[in-house]
GROMACS .gro file of C-alpha atoms in nm:
model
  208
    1UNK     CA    1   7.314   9.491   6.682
    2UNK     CA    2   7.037   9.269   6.818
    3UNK     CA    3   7.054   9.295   7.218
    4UNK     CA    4   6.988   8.940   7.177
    5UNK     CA    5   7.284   8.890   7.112
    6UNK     CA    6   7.496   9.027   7.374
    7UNK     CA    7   7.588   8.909   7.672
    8UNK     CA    8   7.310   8.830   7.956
    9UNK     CA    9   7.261   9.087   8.231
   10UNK     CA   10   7.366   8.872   8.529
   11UNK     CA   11   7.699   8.848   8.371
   12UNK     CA   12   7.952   9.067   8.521
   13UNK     CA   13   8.026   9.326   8.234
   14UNK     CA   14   8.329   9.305   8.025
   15UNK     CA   15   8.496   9.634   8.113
   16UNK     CA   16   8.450   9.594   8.515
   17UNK     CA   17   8.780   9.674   8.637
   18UNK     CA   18   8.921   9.475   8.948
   19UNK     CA   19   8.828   9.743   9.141
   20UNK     CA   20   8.485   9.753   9.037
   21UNK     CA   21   8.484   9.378   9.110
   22UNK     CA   22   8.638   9.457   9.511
   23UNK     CA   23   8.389   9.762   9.516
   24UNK     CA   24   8.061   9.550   9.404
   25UNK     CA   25   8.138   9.267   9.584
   26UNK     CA   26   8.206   9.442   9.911
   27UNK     CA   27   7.897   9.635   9.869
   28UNK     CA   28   7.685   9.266   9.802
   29UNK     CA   29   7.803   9.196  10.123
   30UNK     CA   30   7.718   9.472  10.311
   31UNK     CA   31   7.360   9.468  10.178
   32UNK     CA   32   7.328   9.081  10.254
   33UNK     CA   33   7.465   9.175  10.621
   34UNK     CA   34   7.205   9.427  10.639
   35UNK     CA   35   6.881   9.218  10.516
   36UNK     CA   36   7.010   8.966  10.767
   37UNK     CA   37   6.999   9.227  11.078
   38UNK     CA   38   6.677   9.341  10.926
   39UNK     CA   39   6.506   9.014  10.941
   40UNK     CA   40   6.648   8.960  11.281
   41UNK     CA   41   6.563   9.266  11.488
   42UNK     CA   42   6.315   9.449  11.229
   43UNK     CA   43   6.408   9.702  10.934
   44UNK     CA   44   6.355  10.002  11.191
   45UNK     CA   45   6.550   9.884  11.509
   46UNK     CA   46   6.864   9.857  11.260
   47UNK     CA   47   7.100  10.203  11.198
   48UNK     CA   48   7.346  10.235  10.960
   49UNK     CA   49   7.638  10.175  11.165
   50UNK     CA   50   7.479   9.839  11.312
   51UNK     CA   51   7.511   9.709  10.968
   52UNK     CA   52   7.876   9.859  10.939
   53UNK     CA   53   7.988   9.667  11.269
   54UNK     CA   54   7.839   9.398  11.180
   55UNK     CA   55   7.989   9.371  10.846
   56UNK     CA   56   8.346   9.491  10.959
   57UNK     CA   57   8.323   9.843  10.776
   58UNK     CA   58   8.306  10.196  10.905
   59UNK     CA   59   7.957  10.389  10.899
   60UNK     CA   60   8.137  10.650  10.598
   61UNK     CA   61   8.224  10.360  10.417
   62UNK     CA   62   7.872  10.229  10.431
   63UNK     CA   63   7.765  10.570  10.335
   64UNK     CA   64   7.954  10.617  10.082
   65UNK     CA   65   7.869  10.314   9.869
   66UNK     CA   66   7.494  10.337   9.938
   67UNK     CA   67   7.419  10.684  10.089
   68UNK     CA   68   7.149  10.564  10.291
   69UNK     CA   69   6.952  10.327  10.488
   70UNK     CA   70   6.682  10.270  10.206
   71UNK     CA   71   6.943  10.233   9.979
   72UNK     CA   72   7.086   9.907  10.152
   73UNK     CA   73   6.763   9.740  10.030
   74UNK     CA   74   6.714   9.900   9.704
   75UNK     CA   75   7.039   9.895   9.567
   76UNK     CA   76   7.080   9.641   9.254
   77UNK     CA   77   7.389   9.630   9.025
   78UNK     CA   78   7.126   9.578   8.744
   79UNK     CA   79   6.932   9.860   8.734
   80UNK     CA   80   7.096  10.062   8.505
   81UNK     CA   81   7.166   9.754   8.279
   82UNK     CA   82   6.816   9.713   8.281
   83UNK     CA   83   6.711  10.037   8.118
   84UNK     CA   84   6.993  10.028   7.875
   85UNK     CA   85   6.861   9.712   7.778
   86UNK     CA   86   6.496   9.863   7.744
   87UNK     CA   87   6.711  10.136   7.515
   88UNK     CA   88   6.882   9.861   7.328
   89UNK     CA   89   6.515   9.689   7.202
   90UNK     CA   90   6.305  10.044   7.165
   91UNK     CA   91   6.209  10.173   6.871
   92UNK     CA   92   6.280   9.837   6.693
   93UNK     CA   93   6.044   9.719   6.915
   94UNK     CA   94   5.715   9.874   7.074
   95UNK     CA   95   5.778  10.005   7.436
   96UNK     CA   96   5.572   9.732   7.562
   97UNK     CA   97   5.768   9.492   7.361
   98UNK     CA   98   6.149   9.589   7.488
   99UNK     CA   99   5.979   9.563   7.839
  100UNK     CA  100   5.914   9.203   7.753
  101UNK     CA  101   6.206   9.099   7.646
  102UNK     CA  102   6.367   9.297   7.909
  103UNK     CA  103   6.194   9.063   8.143
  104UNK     CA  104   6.276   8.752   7.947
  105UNK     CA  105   6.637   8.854   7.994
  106UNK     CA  106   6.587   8.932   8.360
  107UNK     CA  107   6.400   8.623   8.476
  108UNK     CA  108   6.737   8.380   8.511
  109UNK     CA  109   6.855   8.660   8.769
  110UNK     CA  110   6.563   8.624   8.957
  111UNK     CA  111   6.508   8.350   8.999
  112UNK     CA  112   6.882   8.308   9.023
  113UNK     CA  113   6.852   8.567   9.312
  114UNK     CA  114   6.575   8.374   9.523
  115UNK     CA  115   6.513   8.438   9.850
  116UNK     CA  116   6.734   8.760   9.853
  117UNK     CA  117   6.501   8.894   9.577
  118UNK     CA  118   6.234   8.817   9.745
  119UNK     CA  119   6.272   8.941  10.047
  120UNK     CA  120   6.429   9.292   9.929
  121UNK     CA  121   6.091   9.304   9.723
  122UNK     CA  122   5.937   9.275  10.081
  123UNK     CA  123   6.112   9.530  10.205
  124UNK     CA  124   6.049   9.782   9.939
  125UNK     CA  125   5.649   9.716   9.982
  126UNK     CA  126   5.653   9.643  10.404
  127UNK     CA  127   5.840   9.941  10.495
  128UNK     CA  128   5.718  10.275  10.485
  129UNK     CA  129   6.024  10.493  10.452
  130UNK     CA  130   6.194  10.165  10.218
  131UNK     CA  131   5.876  10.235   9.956
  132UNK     CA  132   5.968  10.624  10.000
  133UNK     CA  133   6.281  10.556   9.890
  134UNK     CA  134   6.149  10.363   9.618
  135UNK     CA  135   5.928  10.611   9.478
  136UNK     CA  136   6.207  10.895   9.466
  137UNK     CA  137   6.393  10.648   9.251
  138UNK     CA  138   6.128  10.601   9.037
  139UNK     CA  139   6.082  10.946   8.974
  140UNK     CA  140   6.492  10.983   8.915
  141UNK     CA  141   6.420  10.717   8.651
  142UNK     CA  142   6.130  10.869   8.487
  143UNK     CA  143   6.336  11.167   8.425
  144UNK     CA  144   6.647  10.983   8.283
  145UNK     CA  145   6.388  10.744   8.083
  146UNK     CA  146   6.166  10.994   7.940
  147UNK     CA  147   6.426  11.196   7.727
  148UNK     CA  148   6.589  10.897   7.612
  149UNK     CA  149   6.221  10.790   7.440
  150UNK     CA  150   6.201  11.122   7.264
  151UNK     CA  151   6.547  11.069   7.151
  152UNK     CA  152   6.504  10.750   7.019
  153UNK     CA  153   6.174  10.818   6.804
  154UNK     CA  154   6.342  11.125   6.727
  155UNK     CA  155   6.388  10.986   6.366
  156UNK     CA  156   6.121  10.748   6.318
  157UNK     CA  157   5.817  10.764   6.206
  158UNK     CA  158   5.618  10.813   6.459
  159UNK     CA  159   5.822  11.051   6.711
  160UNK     CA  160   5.693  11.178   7.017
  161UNK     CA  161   5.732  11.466   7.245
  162UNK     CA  162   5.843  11.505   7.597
  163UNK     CA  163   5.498  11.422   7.785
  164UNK     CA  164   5.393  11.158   7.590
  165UNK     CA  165   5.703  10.994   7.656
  166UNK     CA  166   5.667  11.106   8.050
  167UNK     CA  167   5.345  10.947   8.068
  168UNK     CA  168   5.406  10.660   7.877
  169UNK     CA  169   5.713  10.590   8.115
  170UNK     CA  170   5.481  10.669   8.417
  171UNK     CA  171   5.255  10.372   8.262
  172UNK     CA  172   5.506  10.158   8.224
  173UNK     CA  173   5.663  10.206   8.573
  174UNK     CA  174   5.345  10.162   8.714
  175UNK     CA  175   5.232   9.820   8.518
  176UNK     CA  176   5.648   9.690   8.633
  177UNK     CA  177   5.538   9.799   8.987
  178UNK     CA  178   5.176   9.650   9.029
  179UNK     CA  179   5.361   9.337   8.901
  180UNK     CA  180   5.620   9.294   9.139
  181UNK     CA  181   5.342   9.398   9.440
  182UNK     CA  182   5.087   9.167   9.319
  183UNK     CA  183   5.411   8.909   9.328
  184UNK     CA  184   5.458   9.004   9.649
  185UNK     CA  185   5.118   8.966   9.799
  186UNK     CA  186   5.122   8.624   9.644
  187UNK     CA  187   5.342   8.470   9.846
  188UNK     CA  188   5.589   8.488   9.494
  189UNK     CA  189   5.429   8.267   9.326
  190UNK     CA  190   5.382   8.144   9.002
  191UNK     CA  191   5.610   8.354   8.917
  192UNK     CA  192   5.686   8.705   8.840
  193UNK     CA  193   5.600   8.703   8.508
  194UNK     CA  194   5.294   8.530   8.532
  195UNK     CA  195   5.213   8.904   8.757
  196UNK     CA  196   5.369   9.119   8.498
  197UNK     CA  197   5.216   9.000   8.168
  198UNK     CA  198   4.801   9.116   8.256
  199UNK     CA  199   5.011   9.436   8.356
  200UNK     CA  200   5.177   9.473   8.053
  201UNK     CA  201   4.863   9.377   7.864
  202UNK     CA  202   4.717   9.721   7.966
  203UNK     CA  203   4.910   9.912   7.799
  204UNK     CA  204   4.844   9.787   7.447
  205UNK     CA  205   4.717  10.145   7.399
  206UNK     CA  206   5.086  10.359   7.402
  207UNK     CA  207   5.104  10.419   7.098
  208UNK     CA  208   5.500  10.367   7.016
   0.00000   0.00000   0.00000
């Protein structure tokens, strides 16, 4: 089935239980609670259970849902949407490709997210132990992404091995990740694909 045709990403997804719903809007708040105490005092002055107090939870609970500080400003419901997405376009479509539409399919969500985007982006590139973070889930997604490429070429025509796929990933990662800084650093404007898509033209040269 064309991914085009299923439902958006900001939608909540079909089989999200009421639970789910309780859990992921509990943790949204948390997280917006946090930014807010960030902004006001400065990412470092803030602990874990300031945020917790301040949104009416217990530190464990806190922990639990995000694990830890970094995590308050990194965490996304739509991350692993949007590499099952990627999945759902690849191989029908170059790697480079199902990263564009990918962002096609994201852009409504950002710009739907505004300001709390944007300043969660500034976060992740202000804050040295936030971009840490950052980096050690980039390398959890490299390794989850990477095997799924070999996988899905597996039975095409043009199938590749482990660290081609690796590097292509790393490539890819980066060219995502120089767009989103080079967002940053302008103020977020045009527009985050107008940042992504000299990115994305540099890697005309993976070959799959």
């Amino acid at each position: 089935m064309d991914p085009a045709t299923n439902p958006s990403p900001a939608s909540v997804p079909a089989n999200f239980t009421v639970r789910e719903l309780k859990k992921r809007a509990a943790m949204e708040h948390v997280q917006t609670v946090a930014l807010d105490l960030f902004d006001a005092r400065g990412y470092p002055e803030v602990t874990v259970e300031d945020v917790a107090a301040a949104a009416g939870v217990s530190p464990n609970t806190v922990y639990r849902h995000f694990g830890t500080k970094d995590r308050l400003v990194l965490h996304d419901d739509f991350d692993a949407q949007m590499f099952v997405l990627l999945m759902a376009y690849f191989p029908e479509r170059r790697l480079v490709g199902a990263a564009r539409a990918v962002v096609d399919r994201l852009e409504p969500v950002i710009e739907a997210g505004g300001y709390a985007v944007q300043r969660r982006v500034r976060y992740m590139f202000d804050e040295p132990t936030v971009y840490a973070g950052l980096m050690g889930e980039i390398r959890e997604i490299n390794a989850y992404l990477a095997p799924q490429l070999v996988e899905a070429t597996a039975r095409t025509e043009h199938p590749v091995d482990l660290v081609t796929a690796t590097v292509a990933t790393d490539l890819l990662i980066a060219a995502l990740l120089t767009g989103v800084r080079l967002w940053r650093e302008a103020g977020f404007a045009p527009s985050l694909r107008h940042h992504l898509e000299p990115c994305f033209d540099m890697l005309g040269s993976v070959p799959f």
